[in-house]
Short mmCIF file of C-alpha atoms and ligand atoms in Angstrom, two decimals:
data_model
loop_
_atom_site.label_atom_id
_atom_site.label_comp_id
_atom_site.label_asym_id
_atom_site.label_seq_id
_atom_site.Cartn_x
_atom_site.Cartn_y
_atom_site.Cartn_z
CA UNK A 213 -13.17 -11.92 -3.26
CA UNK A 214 -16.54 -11.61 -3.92
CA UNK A 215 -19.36 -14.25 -3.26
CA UNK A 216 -19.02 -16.88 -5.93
CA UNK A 217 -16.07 -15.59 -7.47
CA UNK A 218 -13.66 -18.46 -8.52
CA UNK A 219 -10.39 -19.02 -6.47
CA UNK A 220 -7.97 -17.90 -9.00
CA UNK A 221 -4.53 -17.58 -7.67
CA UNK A 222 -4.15 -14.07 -9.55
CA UNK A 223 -7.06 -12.89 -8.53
CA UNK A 224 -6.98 -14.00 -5.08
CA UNK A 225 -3.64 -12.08 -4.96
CA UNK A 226 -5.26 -8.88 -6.90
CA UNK A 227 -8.26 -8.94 -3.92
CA UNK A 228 -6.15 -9.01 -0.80
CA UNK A 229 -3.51 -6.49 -1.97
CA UNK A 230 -6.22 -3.98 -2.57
CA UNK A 231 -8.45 -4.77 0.81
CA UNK A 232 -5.18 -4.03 2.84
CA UNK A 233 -6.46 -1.03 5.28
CA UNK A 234 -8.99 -0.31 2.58
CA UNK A 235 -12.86 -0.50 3.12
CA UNK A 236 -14.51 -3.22 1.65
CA UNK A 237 -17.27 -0.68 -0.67
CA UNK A 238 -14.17 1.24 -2.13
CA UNK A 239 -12.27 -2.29 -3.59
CA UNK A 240 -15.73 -3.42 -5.01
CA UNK A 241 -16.01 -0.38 -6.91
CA UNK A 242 -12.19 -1.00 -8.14
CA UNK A 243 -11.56 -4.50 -8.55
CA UNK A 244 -14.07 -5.53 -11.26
CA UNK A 245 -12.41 -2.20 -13.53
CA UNK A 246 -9.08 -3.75 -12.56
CA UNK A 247 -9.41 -7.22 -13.71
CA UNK A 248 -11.47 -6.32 -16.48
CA UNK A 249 -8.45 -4.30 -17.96
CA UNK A 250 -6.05 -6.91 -16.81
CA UNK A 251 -7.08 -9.97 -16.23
CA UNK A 252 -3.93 -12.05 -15.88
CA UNK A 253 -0.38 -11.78 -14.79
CA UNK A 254 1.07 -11.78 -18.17
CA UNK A 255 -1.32 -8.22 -18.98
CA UNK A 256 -0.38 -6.71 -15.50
CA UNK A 257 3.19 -7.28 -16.09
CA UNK A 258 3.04 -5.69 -19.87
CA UNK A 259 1.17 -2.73 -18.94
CA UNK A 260 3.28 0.55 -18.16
CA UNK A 261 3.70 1.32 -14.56
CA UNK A 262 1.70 4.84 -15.01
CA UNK A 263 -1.00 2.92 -16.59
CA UNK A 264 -1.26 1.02 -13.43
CA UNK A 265 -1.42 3.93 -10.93
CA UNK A 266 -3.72 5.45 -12.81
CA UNK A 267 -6.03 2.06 -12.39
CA UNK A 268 -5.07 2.33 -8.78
CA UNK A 269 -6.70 5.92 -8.10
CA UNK A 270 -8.64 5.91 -5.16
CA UNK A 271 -7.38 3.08 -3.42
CA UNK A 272 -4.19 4.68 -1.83
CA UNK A 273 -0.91 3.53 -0.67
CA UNK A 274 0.19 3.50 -3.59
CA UNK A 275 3.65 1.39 -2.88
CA UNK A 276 0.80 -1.25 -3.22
CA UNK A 277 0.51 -0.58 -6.89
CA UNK A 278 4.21 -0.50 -7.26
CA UNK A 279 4.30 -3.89 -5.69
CA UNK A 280 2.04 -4.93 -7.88
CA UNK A 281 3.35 -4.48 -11.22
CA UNK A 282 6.97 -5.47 -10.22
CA UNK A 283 5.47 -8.50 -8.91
CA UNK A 284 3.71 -9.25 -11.84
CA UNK A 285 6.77 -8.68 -13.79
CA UNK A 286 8.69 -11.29 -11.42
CA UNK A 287 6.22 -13.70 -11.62
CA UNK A 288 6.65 -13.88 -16.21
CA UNK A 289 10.09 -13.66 -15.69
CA UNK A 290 10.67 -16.25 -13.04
CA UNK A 291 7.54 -18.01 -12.10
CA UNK A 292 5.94 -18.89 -15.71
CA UNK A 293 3.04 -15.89 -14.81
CA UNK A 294 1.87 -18.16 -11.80
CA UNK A 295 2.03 -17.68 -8.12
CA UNK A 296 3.50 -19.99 -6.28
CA UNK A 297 2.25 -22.12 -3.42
CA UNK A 298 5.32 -22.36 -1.06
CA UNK A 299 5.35 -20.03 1.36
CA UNK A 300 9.10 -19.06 1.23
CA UNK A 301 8.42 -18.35 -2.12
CA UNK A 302 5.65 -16.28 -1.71
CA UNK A 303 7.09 -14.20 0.84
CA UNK A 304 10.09 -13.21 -1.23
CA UNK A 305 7.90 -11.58 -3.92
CA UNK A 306 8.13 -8.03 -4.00
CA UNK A 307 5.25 -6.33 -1.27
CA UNK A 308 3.77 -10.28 -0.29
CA UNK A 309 4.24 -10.12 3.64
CA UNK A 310 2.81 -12.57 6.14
CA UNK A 311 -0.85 -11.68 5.81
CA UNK A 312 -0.63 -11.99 1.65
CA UNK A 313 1.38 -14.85 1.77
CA UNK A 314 -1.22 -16.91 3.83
CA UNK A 315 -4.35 -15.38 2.53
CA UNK A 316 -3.04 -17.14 -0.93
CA UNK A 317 -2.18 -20.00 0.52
CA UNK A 318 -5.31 -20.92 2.28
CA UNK A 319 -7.50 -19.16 0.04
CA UNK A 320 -6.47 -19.88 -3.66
CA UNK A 321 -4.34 -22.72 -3.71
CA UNK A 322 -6.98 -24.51 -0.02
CA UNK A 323 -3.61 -25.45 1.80
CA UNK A 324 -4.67 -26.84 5.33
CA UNK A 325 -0.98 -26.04 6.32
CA UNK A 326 -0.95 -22.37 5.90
CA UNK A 327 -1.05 -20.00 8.96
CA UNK A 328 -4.55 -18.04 8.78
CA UNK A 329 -4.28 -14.97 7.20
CA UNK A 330 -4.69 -12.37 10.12
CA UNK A 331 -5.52 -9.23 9.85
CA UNK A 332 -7.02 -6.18 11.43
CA UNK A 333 -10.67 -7.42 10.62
CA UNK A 334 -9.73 -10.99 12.12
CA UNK A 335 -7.68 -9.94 15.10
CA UNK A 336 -11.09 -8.04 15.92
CA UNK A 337 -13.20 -10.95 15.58
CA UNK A 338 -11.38 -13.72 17.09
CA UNK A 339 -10.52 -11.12 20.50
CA UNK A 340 -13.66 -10.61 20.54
CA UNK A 341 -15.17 -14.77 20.18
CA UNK A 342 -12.33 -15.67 22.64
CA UNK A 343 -13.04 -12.00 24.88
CA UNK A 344 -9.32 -11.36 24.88
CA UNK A 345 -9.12 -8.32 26.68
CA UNK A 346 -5.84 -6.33 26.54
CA UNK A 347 -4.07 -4.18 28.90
CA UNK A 348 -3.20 -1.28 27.07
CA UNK A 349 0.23 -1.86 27.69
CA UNK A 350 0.56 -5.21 25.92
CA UNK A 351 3.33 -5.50 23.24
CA UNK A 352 1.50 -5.78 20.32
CA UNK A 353 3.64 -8.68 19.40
CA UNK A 354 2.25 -11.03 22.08
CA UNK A 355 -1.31 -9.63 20.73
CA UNK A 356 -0.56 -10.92 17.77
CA UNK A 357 0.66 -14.01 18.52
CA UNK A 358 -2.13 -15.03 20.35
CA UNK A 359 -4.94 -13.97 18.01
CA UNK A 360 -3.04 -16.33 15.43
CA UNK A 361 -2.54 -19.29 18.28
CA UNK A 362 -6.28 -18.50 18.67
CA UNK A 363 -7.09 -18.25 14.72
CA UNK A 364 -4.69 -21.35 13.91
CA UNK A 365 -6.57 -23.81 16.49
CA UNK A 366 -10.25 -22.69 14.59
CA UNK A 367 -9.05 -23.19 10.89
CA UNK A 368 -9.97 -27.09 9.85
CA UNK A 369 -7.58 -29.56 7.74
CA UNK A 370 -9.68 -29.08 4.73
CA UNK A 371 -10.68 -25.59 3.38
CA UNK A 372 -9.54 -23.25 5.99
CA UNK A 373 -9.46 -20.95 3.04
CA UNK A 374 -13.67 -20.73 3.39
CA UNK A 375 -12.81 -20.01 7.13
CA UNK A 376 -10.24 -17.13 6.26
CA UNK A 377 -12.83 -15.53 3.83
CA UNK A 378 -15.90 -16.55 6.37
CA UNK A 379 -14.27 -14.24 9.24
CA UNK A 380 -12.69 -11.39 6.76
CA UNK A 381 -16.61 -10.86 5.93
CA UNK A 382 -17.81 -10.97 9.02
CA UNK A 383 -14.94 -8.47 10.99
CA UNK A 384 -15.57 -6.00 7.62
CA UNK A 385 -19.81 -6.23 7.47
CA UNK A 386 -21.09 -7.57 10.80
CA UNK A 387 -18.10 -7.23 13.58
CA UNK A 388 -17.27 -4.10 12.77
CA UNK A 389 -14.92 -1.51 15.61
CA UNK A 390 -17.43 0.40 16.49
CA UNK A 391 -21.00 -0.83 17.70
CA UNK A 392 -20.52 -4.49 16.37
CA UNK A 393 -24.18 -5.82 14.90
CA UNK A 394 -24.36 -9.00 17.25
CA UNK A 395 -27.92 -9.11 16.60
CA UNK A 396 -27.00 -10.09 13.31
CA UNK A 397 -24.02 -12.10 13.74
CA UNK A 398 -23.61 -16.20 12.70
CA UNK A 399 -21.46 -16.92 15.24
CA UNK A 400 -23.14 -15.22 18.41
CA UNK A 401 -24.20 -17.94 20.15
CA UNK A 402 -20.14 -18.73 20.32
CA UNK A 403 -19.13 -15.77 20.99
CA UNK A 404 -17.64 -14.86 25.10
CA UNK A 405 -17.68 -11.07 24.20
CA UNK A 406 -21.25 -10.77 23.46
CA UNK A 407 -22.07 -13.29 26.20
CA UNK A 408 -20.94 -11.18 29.23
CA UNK A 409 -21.61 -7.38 27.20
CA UNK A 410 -18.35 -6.51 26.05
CA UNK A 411 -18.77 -6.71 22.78
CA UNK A 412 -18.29 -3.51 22.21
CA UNK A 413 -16.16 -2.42 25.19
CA UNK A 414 -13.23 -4.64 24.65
CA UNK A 415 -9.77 -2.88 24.70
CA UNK A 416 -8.19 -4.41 21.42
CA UNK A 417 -5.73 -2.59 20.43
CA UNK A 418 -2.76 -0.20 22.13
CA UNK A 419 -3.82 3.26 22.07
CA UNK A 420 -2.13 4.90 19.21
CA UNK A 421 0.59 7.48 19.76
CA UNK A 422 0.10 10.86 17.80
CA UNK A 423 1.46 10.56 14.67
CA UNK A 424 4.82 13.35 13.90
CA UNK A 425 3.71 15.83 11.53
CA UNK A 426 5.17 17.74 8.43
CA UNK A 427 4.80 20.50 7.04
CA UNK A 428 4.38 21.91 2.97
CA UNK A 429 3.29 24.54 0.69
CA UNK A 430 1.47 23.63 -2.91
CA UNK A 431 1.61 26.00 -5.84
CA UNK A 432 -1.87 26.25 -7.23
CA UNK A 433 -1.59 27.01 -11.05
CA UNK A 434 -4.20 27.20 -13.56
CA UNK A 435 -3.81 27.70 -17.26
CA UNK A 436 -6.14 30.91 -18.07
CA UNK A 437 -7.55 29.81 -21.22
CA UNK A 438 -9.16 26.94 -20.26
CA UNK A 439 -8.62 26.08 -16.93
CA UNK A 440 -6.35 22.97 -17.28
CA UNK A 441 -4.27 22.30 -14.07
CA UNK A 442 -0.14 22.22 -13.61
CA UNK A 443 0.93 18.86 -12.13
CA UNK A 444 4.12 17.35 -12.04
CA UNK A 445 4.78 13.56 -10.93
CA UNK A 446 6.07 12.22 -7.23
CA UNK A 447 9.34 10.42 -7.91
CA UNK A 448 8.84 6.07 -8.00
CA UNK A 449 10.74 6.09 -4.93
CA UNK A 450 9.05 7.41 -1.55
CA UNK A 451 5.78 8.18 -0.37
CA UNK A 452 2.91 8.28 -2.99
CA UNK A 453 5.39 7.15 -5.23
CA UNK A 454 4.93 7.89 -9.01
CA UNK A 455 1.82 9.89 -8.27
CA UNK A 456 0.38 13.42 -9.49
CA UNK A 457 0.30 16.19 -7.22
CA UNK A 458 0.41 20.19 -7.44
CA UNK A 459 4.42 21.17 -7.66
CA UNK A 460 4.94 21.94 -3.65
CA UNK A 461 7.78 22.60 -1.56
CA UNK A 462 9.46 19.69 0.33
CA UNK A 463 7.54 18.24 2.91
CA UNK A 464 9.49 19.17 6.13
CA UNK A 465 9.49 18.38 10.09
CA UNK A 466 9.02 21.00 12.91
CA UNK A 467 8.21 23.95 11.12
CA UNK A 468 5.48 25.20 8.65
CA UNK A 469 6.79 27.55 5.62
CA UNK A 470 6.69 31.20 5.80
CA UNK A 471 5.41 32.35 2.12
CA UNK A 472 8.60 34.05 1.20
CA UNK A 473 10.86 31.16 2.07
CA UNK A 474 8.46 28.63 0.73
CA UNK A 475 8.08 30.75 -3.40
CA UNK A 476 11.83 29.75 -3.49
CA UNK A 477 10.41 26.26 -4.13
CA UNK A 478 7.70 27.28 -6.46
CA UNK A 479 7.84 26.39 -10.40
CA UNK A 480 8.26 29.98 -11.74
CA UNK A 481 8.78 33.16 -9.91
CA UNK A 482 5.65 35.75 -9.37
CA UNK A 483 3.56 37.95 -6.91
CA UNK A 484 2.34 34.46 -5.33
CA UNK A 485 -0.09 34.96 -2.61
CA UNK A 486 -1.16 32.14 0.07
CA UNK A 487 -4.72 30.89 -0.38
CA UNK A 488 -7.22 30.77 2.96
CA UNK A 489 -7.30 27.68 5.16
CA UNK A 490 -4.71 24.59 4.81
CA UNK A 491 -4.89 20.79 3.95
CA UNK A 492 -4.23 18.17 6.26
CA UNK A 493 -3.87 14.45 5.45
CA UNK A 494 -2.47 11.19 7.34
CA UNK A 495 0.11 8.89 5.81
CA UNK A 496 1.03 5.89 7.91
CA UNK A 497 3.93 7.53 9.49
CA UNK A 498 2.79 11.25 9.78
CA UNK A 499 0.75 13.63 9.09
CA UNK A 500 1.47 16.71 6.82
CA UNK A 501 -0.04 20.15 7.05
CA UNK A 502 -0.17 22.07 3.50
CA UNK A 503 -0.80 25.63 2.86
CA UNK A 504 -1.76 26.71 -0.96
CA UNK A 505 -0.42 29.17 -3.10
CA UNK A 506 -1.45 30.93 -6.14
CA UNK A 507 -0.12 33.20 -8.01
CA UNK A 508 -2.01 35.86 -10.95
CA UNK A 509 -3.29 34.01 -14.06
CA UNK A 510 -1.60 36.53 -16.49
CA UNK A 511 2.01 35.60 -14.92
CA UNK A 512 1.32 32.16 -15.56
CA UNK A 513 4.43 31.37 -18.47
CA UNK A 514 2.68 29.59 -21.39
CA UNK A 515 5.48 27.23 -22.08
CA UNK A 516 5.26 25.98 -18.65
CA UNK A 517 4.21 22.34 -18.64
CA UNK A 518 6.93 21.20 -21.44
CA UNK A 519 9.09 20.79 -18.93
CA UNK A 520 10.81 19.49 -15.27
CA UNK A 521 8.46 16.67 -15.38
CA UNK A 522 5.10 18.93 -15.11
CA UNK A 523 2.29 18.72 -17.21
CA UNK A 524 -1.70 20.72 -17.92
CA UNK A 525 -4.29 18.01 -17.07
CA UNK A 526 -8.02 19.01 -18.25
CA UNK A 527 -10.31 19.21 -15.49
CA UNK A 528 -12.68 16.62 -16.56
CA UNK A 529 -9.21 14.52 -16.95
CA UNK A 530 -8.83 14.82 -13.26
CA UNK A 531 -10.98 12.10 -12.09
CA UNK A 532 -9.22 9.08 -14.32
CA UNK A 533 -5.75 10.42 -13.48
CA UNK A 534 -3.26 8.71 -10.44
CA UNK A 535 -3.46 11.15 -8.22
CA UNK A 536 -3.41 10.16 -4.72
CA UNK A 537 -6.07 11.19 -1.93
CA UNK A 538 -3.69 13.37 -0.73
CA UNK A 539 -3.28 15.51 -4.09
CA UNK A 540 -7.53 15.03 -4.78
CA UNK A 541 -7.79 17.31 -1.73
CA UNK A 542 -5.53 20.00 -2.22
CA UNK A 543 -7.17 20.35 -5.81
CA UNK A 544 -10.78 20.65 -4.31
CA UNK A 545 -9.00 22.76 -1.54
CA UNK A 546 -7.47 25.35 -4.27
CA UNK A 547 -10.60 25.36 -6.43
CA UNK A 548 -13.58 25.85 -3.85
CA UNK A 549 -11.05 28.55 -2.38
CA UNK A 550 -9.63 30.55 -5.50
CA UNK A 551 -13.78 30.47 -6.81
CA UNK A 552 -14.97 31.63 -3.73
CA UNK A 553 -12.18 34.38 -3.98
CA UNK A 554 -13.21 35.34 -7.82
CA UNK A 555 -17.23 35.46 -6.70
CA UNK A 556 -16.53 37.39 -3.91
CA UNK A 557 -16.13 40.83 -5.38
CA UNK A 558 -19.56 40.23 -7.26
CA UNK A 559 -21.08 39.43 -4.62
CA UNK A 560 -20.25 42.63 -2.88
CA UNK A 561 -21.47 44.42 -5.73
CA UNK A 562 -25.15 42.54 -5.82
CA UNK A 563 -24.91 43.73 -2.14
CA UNK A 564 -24.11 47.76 -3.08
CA UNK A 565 -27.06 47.30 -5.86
CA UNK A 566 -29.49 46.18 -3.14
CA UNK A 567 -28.49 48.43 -0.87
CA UNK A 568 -29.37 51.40 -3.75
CA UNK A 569 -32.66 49.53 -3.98
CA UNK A 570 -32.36 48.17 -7.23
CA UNK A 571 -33.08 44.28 -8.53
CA UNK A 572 -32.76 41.46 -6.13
CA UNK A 573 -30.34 38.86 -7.18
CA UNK A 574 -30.28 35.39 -5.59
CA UNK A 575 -26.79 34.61 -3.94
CA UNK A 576 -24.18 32.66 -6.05
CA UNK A 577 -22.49 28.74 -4.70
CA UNK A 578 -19.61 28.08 -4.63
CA UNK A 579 -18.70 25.87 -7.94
CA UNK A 580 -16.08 23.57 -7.46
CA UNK A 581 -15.35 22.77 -10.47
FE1 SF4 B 94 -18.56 -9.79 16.86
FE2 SF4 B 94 -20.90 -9.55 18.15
FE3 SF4 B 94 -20.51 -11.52 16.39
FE4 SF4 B 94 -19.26 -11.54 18.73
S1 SF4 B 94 -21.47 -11.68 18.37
S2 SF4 B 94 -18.35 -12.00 16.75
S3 SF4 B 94 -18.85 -9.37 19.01
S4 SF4 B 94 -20.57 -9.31 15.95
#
């Protein structure tokens, strides 16, 4: 929330779904827009999911935004538009886990009974004021439940909400992973880590196993007149859920596609050739590798984009539409590498005009847009 803001249950709720594995910078330049174009319960519920992603672009995960909305619905149809206080309640709202559930509690509705809300930014904080040191081997279970013995036994009777908020702020500005800023910490005088130099040493986490990787190919296709873009939408249920993306093959384990096996896939049939370099981007579970196709502007069917759930978005329309991180790079991807292929052959030719010693032209960019 930020400084000063009132504790409204809504937007309490609102603040903490967004900040979840999200830096604090991004959510400030997302939540005011939010709220702004719906500020309660009742206008979150009434909106149209799509309406909603789109709000959500470039905040990611978007299950979040699902969660969301079908919360918000819940909470008219069940709950009068509020959010409850109990936590049993809580919890059995569509996406509200542990962390949401407490971060509500002790921070909009100042219960001195609710379990901190711990997350990544206080697990970091309160290892690091108690100098927990962890084998790397530790379950992260018994982590856990000691950084919340540890976080229960600091949060007082009366506001531990303040407290909650208090050491959120100070694990995402001050205590940060890397190189924390002791010299400009509150609490360093308290603080074990800093006082015997481990601050920044401290083994806090298990070391993170490689995540599995996938493998895809995206059709790149642009309308010739003016440029506008072919996207088609994930379906609601699965990863990036409900999102835009280029049409692309299934995303698959073990085995990247050959081009021939991979056009099978693609959303009309042509002389489609694979564009240079590939795209690769983390989920939570895996990673997955894309490469890009395109195929010649004048076999581009005009009707395409009526149908199978695809559609032409402008270019300037880009920016305001749901597409996930994911889909943002694989457009940049396809349009810094088809311009760079359609300004290559004039460059050559300013080269063979040189070369015959005639005007000196300065070299072309690389638009990306
Ligand atoms: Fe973190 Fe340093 Fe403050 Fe300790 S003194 S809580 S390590 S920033």
């Amino acid at each position: 929330m930020p400084p000063g803001e009132p504790s409204d249950p809504y937007r309490v709720w609102v603040s903490e779904v967004m900040l979840q594995q999200v830096r604090v910078e991004t959510v400030s330049r997302h939540y005011a827009p939010f709220l702004e174009r719906w500020p309660t319960v009742e206008a979150l519920a009434a909106a149209p999911l799509e309406d909603v992603l789109r709000g959500w672009s470039g905040l990611g995960r978007y299950a979040r935004a699902h969660n969301l909305h079908a919360c918000a619905r819940l909470l008219v149809e069940r709950h009068g538009g509020r959010l409850p206080e109990e936590e049993a309640t809580l919890r059995a709202l569509p996406g509200v886990g542990p962390y949401t559930a407490a971060a509500i509690r002790a921070i909009a509705f100042g219960r001195g009974d609710a379990l901190p809300p711990v997350d990544g930014n206080v697990e970091r904080v309160v290892a690091r004021l108690f100098a927990l040191g962890w084998e790397p081997a530790t379950p992260a279970t018994r982590r856990r439940a000691e950084l919340r013995r540890l976080a229960s036994a600091l949060a007082p009777a009366t506001r531990p909400g303040d407290l909650a908020q208090a050491i959120m702020d100070l694990g995402a500005t001050v205590c940060v992973p890397r190189r924390p800023r002791c010299g400009a910490c509150p609490v360093r005088a308290a603080c074990a880590a800093r006082a015997s130099g481990v601050a920044d040493t401290l083994v806090l986490g298990a070391r993170r196993e490689p995540r599995p990787k996938r493998f895809a190919t995206a059709f790149w296709v642009s309308r010739p007149e003016d440029g506008a873009v072919l996207l088609r939408r994930r379906p609601l249920k699965g990863p990036l859920g409900g999102t835009l993306e280029p049409p692309c093959t299934e995303w698959r384990p073990r085995k990247a596609w050959r081009p021939a096996e991979a056009t099978r896939s693609a959303p009309f049939a042509a002389n489609w050739r694979r564009l240079p370099g590939r795209v690769q981007h983390a989920l939570s579970s895996y990673e997955v590798e894309f490469a890009v196709m395109t195929a010649p502007a004048l076999t581009v069917p005009p009707e395409l984009g009526n149908s199978g759930g695809a559609a032409w978005v402008r270019r300037e329309d880009l920016e305001g539409e749901a597409l996930s991180s994911l889909a943002r790079k694989l457009v940049r991807h396809a349009l810094t590498a088809t311009e760079t292929r359609r300004l290559a052959p004039r460059r050559r030719a300013r080269v063979r005009q040189d070369e015959a010693g005639h005007s000196v032209e300065n070299a072309g960019g690389v638009c990306p847009g």
